[in-house]
PDB file of C-alpha atoms in Angstrom:
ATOM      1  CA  UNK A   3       0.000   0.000   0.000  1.00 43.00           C
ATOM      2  CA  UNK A   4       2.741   2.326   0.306  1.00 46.00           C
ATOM      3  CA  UNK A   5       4.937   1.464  -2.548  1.00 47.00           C
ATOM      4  CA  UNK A   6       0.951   2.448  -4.486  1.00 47.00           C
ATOM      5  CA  UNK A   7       0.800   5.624  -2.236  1.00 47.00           C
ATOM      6  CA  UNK A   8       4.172   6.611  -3.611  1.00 44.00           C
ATOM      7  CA  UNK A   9       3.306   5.992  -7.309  1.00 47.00           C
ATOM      8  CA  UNK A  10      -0.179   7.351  -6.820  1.00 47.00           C
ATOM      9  CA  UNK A  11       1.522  11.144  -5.711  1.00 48.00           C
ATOM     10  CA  UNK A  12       3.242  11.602  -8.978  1.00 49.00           C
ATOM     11  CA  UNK A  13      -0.680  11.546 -10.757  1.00 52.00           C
ATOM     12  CA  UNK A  14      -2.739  14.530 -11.243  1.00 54.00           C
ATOM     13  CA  UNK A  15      -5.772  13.138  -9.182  1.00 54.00           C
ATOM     14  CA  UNK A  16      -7.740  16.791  -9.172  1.00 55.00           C
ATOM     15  CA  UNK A  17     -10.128  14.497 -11.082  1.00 58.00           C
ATOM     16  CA  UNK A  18     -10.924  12.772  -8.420  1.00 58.00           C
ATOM     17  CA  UNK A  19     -12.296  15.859  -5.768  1.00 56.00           C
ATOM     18  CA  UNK A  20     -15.481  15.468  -5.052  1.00 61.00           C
ATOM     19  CA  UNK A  21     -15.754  18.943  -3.191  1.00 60.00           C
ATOM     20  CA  UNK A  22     -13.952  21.993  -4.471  1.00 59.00           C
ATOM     21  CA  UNK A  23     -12.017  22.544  -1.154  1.00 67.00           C
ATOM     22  CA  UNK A  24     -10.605  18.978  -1.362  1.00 66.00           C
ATOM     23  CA  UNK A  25      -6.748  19.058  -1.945  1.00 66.00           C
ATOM     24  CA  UNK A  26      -4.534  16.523  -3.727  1.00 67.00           C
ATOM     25  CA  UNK A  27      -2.910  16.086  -0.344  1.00 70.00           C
ATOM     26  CA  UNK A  28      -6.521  14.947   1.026  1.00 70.00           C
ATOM     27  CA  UNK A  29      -7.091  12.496  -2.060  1.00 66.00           C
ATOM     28  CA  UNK A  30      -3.161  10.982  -1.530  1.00 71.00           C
ATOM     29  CA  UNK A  31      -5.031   9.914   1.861  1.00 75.00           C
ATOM     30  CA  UNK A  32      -8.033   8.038   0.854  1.00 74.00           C
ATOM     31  CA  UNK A  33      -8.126   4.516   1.281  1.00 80.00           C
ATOM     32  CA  UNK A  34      -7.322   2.532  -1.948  1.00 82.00           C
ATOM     33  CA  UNK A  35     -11.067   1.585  -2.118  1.00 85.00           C
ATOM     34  CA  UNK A  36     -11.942   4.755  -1.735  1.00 82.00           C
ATOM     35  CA  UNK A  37      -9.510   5.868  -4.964  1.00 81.00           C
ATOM     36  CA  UNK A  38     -11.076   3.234  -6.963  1.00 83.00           C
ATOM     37  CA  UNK A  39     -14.566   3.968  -6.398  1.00 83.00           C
ATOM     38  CA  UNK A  40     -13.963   7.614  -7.377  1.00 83.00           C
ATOM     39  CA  UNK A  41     -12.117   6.883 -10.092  1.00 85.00           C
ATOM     40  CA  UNK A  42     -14.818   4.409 -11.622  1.00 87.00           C
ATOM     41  CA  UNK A  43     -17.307   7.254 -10.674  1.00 88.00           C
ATOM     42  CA  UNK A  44     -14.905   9.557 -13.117  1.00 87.00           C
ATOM     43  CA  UNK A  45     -15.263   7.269 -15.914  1.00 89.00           C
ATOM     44  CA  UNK A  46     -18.747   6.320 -15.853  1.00 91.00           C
ATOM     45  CA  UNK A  47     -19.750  10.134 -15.424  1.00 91.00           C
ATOM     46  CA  UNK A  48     -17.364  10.344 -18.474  1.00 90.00           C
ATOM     47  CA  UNK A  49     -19.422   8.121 -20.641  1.00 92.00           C
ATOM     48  CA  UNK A  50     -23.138   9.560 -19.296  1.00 92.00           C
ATOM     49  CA  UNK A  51     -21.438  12.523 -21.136  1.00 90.00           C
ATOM     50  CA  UNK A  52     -20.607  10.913 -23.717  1.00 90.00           C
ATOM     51  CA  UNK A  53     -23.906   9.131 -24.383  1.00 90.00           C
ATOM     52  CA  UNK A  54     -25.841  12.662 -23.813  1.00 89.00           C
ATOM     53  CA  UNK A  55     -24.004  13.991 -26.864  1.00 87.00           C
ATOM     54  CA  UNK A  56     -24.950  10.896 -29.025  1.00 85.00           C
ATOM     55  CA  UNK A  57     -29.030  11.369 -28.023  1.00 84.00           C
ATOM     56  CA  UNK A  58     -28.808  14.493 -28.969  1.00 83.00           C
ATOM     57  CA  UNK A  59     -27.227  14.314 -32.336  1.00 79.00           C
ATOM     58  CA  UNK A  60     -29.482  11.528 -33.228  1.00 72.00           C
ATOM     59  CA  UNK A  61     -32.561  14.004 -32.377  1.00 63.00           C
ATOM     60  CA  UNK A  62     -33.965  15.754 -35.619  1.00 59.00           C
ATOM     61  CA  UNK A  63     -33.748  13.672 -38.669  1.00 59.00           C
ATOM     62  CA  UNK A  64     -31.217  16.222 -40.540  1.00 57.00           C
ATOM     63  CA  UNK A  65     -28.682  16.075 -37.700  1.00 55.00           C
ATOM     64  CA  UNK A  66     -29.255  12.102 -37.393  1.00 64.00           C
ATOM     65  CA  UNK A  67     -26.130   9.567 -37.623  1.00 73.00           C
ATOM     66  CA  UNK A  68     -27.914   6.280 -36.770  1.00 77.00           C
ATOM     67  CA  UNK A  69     -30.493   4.607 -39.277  1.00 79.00           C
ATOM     68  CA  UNK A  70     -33.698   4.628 -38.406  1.00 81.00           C
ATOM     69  CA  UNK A  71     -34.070   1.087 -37.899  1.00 85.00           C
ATOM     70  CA  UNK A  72     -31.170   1.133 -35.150  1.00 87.00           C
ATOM     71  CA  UNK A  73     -32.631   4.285 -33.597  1.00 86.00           C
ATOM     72  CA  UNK A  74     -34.806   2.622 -30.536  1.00 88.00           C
ATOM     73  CA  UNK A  75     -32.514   0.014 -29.548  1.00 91.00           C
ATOM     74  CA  UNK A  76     -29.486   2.629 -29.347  1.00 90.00           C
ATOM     75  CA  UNK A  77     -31.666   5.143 -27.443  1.00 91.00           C
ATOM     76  CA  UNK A  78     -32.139   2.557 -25.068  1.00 93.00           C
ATOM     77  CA  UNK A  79     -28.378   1.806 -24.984  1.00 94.00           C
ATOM     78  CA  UNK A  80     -27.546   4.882 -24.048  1.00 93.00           C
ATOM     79  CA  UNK A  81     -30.362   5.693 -21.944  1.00 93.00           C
ATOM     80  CA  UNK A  82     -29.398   2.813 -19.890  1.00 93.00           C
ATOM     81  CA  UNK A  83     -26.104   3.945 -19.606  1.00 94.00           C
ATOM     82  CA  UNK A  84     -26.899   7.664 -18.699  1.00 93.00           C
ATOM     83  CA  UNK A  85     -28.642   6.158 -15.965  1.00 92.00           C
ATOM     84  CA  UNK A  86     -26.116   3.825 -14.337  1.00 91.00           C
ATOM     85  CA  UNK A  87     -26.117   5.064 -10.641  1.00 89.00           C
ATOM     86  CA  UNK A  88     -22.565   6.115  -9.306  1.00 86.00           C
ATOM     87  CA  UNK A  89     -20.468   3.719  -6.551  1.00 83.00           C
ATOM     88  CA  UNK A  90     -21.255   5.337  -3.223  1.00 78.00           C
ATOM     89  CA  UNK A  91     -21.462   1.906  -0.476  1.00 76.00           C
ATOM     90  CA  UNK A  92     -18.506   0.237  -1.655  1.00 72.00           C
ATOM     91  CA  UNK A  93     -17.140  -1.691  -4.253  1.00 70.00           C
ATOM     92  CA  UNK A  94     -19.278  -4.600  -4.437  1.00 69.00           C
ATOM     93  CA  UNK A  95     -22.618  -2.305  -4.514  1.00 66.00           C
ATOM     94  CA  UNK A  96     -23.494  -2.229  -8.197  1.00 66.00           C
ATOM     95  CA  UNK A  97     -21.385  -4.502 -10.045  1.00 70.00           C
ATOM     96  CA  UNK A  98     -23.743  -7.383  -9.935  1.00 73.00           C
ATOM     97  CA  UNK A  99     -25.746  -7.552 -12.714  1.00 80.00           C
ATOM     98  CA  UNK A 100     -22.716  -6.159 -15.350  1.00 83.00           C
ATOM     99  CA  UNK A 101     -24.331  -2.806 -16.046  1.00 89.00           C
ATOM    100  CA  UNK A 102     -21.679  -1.046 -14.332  1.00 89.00           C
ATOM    101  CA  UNK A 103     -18.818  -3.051 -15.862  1.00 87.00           C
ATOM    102  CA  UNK A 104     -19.892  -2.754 -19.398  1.00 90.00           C
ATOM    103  CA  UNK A 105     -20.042   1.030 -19.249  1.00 92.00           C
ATOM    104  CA  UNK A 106     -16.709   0.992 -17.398  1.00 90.00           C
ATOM    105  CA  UNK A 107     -15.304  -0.869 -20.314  1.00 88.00           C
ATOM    106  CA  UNK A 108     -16.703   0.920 -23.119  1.00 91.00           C
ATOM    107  CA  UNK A 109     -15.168   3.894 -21.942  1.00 91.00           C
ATOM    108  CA  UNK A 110     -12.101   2.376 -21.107  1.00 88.00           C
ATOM    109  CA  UNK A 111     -11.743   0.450 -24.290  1.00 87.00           C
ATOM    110  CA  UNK A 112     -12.347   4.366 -25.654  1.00 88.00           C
ATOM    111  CA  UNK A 113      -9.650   6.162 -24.022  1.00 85.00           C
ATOM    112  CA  UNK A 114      -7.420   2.859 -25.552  1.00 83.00           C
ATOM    113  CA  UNK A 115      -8.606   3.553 -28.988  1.00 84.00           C
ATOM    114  CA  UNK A 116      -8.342   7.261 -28.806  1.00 85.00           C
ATOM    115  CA  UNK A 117     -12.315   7.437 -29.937  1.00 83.00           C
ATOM    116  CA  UNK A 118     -15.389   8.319 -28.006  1.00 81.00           C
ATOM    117  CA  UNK A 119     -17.945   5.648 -26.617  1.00 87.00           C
ATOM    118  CA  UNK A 120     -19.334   4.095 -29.818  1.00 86.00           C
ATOM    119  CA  UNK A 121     -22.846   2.486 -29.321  1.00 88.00           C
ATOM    120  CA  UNK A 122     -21.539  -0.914 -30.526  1.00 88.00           C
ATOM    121  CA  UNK A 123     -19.334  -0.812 -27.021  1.00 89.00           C
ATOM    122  CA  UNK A 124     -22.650  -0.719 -24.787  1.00 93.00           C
ATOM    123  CA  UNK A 125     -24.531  -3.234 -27.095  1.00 92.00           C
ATOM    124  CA  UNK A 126     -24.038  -5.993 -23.889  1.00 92.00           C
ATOM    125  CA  UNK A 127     -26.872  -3.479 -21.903  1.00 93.00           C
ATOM    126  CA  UNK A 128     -29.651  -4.820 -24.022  1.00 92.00           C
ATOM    127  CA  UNK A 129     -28.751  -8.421 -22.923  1.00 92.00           C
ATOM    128  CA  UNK A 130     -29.975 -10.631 -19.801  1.00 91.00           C
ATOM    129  CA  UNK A 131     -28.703 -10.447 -16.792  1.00 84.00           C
ATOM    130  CA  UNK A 132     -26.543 -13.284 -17.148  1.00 85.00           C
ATOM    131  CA  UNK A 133     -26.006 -13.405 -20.498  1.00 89.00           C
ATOM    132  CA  UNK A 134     -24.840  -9.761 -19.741  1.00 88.00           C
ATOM    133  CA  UNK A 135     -22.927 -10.592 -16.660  1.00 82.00           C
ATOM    134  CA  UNK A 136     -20.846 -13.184 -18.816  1.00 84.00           C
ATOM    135  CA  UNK A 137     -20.314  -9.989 -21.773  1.00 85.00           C
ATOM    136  CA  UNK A 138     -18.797  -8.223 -18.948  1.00 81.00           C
ATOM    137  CA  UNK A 139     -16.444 -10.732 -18.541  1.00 79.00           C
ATOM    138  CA  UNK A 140     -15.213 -10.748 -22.101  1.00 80.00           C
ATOM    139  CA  UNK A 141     -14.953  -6.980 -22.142  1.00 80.00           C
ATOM    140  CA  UNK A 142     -12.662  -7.030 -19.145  1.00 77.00           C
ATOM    141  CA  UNK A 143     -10.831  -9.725 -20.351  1.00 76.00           C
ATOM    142  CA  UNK A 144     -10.040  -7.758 -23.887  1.00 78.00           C
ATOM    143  CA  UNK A 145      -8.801  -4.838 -21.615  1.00 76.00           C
ATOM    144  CA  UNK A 146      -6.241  -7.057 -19.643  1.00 72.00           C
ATOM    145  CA  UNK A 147      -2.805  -6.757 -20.220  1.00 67.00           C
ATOM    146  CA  UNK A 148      -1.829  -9.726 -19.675  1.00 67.00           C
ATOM    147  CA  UNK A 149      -2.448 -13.101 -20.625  1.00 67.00           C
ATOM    148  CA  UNK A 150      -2.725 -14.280 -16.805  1.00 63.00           C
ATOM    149  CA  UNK A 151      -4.601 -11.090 -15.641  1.00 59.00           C
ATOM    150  CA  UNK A 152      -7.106 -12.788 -18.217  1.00 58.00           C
ATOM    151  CA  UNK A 153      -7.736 -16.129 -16.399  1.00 62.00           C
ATOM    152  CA  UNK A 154      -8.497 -14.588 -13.332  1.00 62.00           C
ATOM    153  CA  UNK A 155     -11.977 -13.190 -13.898  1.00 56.00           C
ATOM    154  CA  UNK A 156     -15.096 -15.654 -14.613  1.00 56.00           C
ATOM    155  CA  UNK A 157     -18.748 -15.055 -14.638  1.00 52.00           C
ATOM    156  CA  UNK A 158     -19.391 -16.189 -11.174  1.00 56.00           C
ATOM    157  CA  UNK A 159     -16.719 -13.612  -9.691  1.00 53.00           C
TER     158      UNK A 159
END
């Protein structure tokens, strides 16, 4: 924990404030659950943002960049995702049913690819539970780095 403190105070975590008088100093302190949960917060409020910006340019027909036949099931995508409810009880609050996950990994897999959120990267939301649960997975999996940090994750985790 301290050789992650150390690494963690050469970062620009200003991000991560939730109140305007919070310093970095204060953030350095947090517990490492703490961190995490504000930095997942950070990404999903990242995506909502994203996903806002895609409703609205896929309002009027002229300004439109989905077809019409895909317009319903993305509006639900991304309404879905613009309502995913931010990590406040912990870590294990949330994450059940994949929601979470998959729009933590679309806007990871984003930031890797140098794009915005496309709507193909929240397609999983429109699944079952456990069908969606088990698309989590995968996405995690293709955002591993390594080919044992793959093995570790399964459905049932």
């Amino acid at each position: 924990a301290i050789r992650t403190r150390l690494q963690f105070q050469h970062k620009d975590f200003s991000t991560l404030a939730t109140e305007a008088r919070e310093k970095l100093e204060d953030i350095t302190q947090l517990p490492i659950e703490m961190l995490l949960m504000r930095w997942i917060n950070y990404l999903v409020m990242d995506c909502k943002l994203v996903v806002t910006g895609l409703l609205e340019t896929n309002g009027p027909a002229e300004t439109r960049i989905w077809a019409q036949q895909d317009l319903a099931r993305n509006v639900k995508l991304c309404s879905i995702a613009r309502n995913v409810p931010l990590l406040t009880k912990g870590l294990g609050r949330g994450l059940e049913d994949g929601i979470l996950i998959i729009v933590l990994c679309a806007q990871l897999s984003s930031y890797r690819k140098g794009r915005g959120v496309e709507i193909e990267d929240l397609a999983a939301l429109d699944l079952p539970a456990e069908a969606r649960v088990a698309a989590a997975c995968i996405s995690l999996h293709k955002l591993a780095p390594t080919r044992a940090a793959r093995s570790v994750l399964s459905a049932q985790d």
